[in-house]
PDB file of C-alpha atoms in Angstrom:
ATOM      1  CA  UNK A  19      50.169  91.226 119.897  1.00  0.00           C
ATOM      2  CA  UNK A  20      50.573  88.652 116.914  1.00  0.00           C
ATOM      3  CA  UNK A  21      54.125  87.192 116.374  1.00  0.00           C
ATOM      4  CA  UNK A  22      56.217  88.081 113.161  1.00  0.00           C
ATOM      5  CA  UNK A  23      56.019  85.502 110.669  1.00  0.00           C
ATOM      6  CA  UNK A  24      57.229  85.412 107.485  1.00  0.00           C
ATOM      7  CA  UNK A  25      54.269  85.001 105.236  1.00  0.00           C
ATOM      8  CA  UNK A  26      52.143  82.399 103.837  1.00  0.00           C
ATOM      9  CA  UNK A  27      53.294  79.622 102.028  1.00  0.00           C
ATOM     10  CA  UNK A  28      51.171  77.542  99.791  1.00  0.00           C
ATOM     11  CA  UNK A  29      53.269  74.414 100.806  1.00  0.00           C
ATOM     12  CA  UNK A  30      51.857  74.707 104.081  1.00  0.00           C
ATOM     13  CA  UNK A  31      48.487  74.843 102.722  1.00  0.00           C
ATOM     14  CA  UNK A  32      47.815  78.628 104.350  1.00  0.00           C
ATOM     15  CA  UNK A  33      49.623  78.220 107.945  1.00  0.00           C
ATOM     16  CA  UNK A  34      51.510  80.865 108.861  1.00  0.00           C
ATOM     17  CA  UNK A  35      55.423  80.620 109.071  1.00  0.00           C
ATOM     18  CA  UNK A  36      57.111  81.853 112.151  1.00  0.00           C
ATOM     19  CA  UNK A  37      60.310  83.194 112.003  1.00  0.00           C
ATOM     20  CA  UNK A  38      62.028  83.177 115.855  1.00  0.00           C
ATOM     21  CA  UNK A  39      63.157  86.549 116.875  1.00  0.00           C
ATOM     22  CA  UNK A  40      66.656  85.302 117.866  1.00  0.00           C
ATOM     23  CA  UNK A  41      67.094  84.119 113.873  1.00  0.00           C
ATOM     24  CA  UNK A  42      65.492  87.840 112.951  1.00  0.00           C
ATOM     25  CA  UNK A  43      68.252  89.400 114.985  1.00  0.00           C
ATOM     26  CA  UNK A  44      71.390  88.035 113.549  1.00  0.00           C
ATOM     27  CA  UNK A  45      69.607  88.708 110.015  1.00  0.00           C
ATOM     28  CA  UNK A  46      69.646  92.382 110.989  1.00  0.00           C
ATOM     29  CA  UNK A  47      73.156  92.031 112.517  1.00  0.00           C
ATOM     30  CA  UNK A  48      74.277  90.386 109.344  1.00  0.00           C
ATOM     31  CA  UNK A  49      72.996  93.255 106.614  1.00  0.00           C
ATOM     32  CA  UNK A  50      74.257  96.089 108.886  1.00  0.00           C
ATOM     33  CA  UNK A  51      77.728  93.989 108.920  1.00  0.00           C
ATOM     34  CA  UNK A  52      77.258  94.033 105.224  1.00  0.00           C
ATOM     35  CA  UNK A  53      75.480  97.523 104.548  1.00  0.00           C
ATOM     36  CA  UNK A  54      78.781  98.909 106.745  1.00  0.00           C
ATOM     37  CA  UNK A  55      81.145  97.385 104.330  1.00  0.00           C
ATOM     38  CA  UNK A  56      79.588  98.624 101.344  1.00  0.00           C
ATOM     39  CA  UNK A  57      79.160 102.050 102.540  1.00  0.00           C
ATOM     40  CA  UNK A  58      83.043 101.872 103.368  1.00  0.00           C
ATOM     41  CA  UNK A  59      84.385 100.402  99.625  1.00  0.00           C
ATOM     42  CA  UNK A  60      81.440 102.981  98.464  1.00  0.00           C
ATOM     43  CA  UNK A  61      83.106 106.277 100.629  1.00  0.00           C
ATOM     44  CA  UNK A  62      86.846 104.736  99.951  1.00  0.00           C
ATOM     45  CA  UNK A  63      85.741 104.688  96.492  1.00  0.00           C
ATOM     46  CA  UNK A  64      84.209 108.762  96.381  1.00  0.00           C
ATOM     47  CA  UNK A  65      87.439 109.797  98.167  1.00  0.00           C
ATOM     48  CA  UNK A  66      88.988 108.286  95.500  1.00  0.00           C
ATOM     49  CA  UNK A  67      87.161 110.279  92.753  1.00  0.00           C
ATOM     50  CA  UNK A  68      86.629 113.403  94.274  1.00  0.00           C
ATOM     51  CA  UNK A  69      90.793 114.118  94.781  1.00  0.00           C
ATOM     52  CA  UNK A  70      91.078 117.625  92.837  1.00  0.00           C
ATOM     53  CA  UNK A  71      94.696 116.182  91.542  1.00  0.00           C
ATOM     54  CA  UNK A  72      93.137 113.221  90.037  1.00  0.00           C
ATOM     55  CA  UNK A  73      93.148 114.223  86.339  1.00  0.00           C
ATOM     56  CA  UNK A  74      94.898 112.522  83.667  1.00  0.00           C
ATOM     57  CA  UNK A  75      96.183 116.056  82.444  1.00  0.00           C
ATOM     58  CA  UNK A  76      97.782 117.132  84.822  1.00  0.00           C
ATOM     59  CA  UNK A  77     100.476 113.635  84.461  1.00  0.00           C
ATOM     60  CA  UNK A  78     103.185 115.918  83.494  1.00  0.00           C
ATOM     61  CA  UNK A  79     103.607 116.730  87.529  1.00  0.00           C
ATOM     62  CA  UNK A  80     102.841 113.112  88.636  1.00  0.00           C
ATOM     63  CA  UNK A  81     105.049 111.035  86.871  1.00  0.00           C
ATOM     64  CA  UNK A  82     105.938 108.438  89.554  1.00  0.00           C
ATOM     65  CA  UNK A  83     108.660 106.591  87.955  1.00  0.00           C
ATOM     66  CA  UNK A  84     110.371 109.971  87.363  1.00  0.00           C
ATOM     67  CA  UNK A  85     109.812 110.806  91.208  1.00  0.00           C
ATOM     68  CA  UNK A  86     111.012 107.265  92.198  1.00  0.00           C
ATOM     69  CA  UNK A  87     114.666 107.297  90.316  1.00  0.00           C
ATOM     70  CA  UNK A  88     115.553 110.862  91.142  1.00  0.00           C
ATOM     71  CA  UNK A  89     119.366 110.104  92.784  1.00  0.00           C
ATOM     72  CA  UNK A  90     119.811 111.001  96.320  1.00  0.00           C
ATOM     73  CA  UNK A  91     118.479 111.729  99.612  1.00  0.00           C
ATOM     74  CA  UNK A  92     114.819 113.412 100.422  1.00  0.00           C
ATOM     75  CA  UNK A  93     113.455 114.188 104.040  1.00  0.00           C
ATOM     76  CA  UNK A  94     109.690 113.870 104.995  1.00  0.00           C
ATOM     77  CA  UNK A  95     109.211 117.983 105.885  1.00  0.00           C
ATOM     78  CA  UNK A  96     105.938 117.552 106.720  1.00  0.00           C
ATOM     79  CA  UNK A  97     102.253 115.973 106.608  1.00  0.00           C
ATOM     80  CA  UNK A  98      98.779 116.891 107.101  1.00  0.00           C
ATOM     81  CA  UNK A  99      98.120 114.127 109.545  1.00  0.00           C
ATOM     82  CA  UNK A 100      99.547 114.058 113.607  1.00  0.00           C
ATOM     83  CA  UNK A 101     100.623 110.684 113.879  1.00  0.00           C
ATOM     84  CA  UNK A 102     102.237 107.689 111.650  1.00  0.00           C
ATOM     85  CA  UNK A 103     102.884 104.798 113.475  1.00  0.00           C
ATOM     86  CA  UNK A 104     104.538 103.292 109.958  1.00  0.00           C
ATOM     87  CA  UNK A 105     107.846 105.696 110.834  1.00  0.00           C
ATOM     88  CA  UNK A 106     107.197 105.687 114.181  1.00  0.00           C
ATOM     89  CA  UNK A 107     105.803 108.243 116.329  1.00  0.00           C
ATOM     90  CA  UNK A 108     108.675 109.630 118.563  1.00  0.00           C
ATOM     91  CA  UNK A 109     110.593 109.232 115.014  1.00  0.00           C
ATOM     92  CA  UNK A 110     111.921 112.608 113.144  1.00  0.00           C
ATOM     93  CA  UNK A 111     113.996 113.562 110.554  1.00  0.00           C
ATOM     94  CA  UNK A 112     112.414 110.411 108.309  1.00  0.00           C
ATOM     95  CA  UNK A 113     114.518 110.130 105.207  1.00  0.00           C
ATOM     96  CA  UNK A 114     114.192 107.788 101.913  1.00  0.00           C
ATOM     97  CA  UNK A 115     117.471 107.485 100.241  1.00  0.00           C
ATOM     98  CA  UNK A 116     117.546 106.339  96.419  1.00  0.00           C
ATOM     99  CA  UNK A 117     120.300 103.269  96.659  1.00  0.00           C
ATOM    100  CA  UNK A 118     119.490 101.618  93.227  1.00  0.00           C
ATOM    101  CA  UNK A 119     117.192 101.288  90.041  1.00  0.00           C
ATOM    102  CA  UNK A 120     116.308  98.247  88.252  1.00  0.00           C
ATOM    103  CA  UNK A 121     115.601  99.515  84.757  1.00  0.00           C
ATOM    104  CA  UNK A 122     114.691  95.953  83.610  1.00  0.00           C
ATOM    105  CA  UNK A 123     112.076  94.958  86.228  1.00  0.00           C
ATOM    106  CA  UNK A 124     111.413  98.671  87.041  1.00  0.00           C
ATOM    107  CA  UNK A 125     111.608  98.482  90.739  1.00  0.00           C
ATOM    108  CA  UNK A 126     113.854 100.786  93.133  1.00  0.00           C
ATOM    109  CA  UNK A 127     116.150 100.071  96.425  1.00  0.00           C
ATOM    110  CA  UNK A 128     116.001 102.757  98.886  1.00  0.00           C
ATOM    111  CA  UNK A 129     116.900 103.725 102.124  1.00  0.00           C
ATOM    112  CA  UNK A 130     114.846 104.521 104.549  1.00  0.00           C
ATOM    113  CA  UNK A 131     115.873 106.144 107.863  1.00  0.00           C
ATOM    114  CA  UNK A 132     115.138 107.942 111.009  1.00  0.00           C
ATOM    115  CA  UNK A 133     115.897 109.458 113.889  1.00  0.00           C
ATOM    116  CA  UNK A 134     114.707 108.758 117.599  1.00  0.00           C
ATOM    117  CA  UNK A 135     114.148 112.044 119.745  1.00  0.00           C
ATOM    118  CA  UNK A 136     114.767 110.329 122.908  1.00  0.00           C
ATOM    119  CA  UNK A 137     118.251 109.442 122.516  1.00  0.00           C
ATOM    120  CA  UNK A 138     119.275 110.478 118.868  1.00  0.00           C
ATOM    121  CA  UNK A 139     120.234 106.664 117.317  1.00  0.00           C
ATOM    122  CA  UNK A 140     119.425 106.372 113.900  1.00  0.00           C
ATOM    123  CA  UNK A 141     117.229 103.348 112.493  1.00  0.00           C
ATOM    124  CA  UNK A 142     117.227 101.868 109.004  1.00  0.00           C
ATOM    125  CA  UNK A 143     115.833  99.357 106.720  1.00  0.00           C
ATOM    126  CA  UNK A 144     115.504  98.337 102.956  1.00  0.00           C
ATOM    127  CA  UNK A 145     112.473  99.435 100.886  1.00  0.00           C
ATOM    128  CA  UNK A 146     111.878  98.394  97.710  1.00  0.00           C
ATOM    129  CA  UNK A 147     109.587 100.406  95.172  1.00  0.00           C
ATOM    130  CA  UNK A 148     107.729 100.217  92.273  1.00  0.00           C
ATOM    131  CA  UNK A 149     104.731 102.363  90.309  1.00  0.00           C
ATOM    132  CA  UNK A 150     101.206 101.685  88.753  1.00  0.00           C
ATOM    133  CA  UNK A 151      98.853 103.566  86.470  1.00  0.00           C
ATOM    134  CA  UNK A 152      95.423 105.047  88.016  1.00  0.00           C
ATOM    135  CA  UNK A 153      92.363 104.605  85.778  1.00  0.00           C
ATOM    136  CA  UNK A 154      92.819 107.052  82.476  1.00  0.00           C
ATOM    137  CA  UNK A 155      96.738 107.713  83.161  1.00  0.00           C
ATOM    138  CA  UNK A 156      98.612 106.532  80.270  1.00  0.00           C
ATOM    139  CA  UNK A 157     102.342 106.985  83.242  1.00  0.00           C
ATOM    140  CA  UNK A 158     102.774 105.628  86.318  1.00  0.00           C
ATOM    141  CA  UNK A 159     101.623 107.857  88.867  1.00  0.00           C
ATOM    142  CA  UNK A 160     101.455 105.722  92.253  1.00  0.00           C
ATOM    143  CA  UNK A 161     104.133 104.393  94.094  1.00  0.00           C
ATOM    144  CA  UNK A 162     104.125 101.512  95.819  1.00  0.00           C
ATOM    145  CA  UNK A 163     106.436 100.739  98.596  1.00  0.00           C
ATOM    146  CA  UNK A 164     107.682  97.433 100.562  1.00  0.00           C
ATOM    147  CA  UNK A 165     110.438  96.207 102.723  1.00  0.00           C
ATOM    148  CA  UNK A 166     109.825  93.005 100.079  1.00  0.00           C
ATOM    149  CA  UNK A 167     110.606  92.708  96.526  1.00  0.00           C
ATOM    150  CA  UNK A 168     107.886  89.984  95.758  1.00  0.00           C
ATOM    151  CA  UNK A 169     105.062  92.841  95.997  1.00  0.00           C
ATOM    152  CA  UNK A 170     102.883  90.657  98.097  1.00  0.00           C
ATOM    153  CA  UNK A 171     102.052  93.605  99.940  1.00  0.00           C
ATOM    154  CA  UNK A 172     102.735  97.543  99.862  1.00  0.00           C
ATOM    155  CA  UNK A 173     101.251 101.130 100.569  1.00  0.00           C
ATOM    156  CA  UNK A 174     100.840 103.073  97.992  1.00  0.00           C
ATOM    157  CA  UNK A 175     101.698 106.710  97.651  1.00  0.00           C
ATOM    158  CA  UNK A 176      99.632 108.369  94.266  1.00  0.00           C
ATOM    159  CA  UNK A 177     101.675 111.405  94.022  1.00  0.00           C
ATOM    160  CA  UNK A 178      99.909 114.632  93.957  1.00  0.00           C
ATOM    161  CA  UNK A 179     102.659 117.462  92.778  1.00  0.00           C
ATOM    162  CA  UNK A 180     106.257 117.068  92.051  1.00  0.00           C
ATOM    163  CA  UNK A 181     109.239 119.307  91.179  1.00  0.00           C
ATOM    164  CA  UNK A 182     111.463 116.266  90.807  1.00  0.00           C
ATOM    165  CA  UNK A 183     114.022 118.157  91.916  1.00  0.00           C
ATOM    166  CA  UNK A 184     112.831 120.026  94.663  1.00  0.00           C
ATOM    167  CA  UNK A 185     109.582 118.611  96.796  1.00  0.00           C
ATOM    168  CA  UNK A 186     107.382 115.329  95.779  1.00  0.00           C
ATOM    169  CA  UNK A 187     103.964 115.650  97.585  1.00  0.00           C
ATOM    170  CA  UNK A 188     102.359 112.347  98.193  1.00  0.00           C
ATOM    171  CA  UNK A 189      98.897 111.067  98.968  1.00  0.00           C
ATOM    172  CA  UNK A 190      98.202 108.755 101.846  1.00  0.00           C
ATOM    173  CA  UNK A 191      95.148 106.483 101.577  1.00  0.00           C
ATOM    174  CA  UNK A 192      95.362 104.782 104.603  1.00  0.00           C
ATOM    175  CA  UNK A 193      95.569 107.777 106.114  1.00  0.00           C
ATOM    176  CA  UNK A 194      92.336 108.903 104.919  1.00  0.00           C
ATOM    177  CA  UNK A 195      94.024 110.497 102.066  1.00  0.00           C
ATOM    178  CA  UNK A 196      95.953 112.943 103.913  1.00  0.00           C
ATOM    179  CA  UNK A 197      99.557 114.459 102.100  1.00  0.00           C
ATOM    180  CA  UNK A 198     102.864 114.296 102.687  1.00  0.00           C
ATOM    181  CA  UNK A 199     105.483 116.607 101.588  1.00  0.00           C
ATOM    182  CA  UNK A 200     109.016 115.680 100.864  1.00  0.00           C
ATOM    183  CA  UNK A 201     112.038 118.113 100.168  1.00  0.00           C
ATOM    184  CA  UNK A 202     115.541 117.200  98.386  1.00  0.00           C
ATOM    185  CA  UNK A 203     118.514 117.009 100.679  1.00  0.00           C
ATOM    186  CA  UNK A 204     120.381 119.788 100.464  1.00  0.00           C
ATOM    187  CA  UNK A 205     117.617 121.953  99.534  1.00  0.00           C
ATOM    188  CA  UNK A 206     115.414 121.663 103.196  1.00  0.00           C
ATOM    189  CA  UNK A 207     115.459 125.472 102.984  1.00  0.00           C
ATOM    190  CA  UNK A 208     114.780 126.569  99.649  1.00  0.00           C
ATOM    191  CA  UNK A 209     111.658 124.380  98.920  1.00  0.00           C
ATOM    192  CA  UNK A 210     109.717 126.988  96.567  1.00  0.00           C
ATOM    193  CA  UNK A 211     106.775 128.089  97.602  1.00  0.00           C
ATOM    194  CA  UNK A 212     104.777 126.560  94.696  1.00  0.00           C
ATOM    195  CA  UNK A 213     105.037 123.774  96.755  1.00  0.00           C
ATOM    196  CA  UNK A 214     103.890 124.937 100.014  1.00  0.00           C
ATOM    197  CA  UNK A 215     100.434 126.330  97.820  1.00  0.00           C
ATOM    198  CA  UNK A 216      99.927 122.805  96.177  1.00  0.00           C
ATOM    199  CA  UNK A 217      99.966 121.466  99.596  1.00  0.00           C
ATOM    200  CA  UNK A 218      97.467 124.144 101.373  1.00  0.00           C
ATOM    201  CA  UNK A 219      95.503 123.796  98.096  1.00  0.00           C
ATOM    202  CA  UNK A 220      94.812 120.267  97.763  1.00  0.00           C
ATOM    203  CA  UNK A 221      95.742 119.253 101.949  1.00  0.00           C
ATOM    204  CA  UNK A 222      93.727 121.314 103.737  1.00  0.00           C
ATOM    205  CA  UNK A 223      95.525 124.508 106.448  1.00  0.00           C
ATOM    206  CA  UNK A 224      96.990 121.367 108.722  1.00  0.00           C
ATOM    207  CA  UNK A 225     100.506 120.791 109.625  1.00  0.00           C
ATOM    208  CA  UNK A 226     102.754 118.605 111.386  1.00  0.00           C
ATOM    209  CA  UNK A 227     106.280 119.200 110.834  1.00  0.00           C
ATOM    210  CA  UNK A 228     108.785 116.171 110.741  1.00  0.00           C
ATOM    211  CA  UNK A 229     111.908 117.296 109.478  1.00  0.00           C
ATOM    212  CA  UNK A 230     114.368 118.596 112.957  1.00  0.00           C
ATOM    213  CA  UNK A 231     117.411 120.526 110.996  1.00  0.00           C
ATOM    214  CA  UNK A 232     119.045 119.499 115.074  1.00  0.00           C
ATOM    215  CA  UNK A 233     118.775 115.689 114.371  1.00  0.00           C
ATOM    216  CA  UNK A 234     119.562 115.858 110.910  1.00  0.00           C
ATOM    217  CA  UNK A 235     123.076 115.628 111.167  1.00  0.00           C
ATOM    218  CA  UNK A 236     124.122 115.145 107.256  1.00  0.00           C
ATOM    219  CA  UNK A 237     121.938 117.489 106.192  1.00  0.00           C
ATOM    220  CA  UNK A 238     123.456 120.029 109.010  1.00  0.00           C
ATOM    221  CA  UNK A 239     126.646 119.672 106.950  1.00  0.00           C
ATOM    222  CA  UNK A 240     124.589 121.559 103.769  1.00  0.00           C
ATOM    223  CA  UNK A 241     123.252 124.635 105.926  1.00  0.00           C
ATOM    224  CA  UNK A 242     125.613 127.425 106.717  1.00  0.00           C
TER     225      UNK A 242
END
């Protein structure tokens, strides 16, 4: 059996150059390493692409900065995914709360809130928002969301639908691109069902349902 070399090389005048297995080994472990991380930017990158929502013409429902400033209170109903550890997991009744708008520097202060199911105390904190263009959108149609104003970091939300006034429904890409839909305070009930199609149509048949009408105590005081 003849040991793997790498070729000739005139410098050596014809002697054969032996490359030690060990050093062939972490060569291979090095271009899967790198092969792995292309294939992910290349899939994230597809996902991206491949979203039916995705079209520039269809702006007129994903205006993000017109999502962002709408005044009040809107719950998380539900999302195509089991588990967000962002909220919490034994968290319900998640709510984002519009607080104030920064025309200037075009950045929101919001609210957001929920609810434990263990023993029913409510937790908040201060999120600050903003919006960016996708590739071919001439409006906003991402928002981007921090518990910091300086923007060093954020998850963004593209939006997928909105009614403004009735349900937004959001993209999650590090979820894998799964959807969440929110519903207006006050309105928990009446969400049309345009919006529940959008979301089978472009989400997929799953659902986990976050909204509890039994923890939701100020929205109890809108339902007869």
């Amino acid at each position: 059996m003849q040991p793997p070399w790498s070729g000739f090389d005139p410098a050596t005048c014809g002697i054969p150059v032996f490359t030690p297995l060990t050093n062939m080994k972490a060569t291979i472990s090095i271009d899967l390493k790198s092969f792995g991380i292309l294939l992910l930017a290349v899939t994230f990158a597809l996902a991206e692409t491949e979203l039916l929502e995705r079209q520039p013409r269809l702006s007129k429902y994903q205006d993000a900065w017109k999502a962002l400033t709408v005044p009040g209170r809107y719950y998380l109903y539900m999302r195509s995914y089991k588990d967000e550890p962002f909220y919490g997991e034994d968290r319900k009744c998640v709510y984002n709360e519009l607080i104030s708008v920064n025309e200037e520097e075009k950045y929101t202060v919001n609210t957001m809130g929920s609810i434990s199911v263990k023993d029913g105390t409510e937790k908040t904190q201060t999120i600050y928002a903003w919006t960016s263009t996708s590739e071919g959108y001439t409006e906003p149609n991402v928002i981007h969301a921090s518990d910091s104003k300086d923007k060093g970091f954020s998850l963004e939300f593209p939006i997928a639908f909105s009614e403004y006034e009735n349900c937004d429904i959001l993209r999650v890409p590090h979820r894998n691109n799964a959807c969440e839909l929110w519903a207006k305070e006050g309105r928990i009930h009446e969400i049309k069902s345009l919006c529940f199609y959008v979301f089978h149509l472009l989400c997929g048949p799953e659902k986990y349902f976050v909204y509890n009408r039994d923890l939701c105590r100020s929205e109890k005081r809108h339902c007869p």
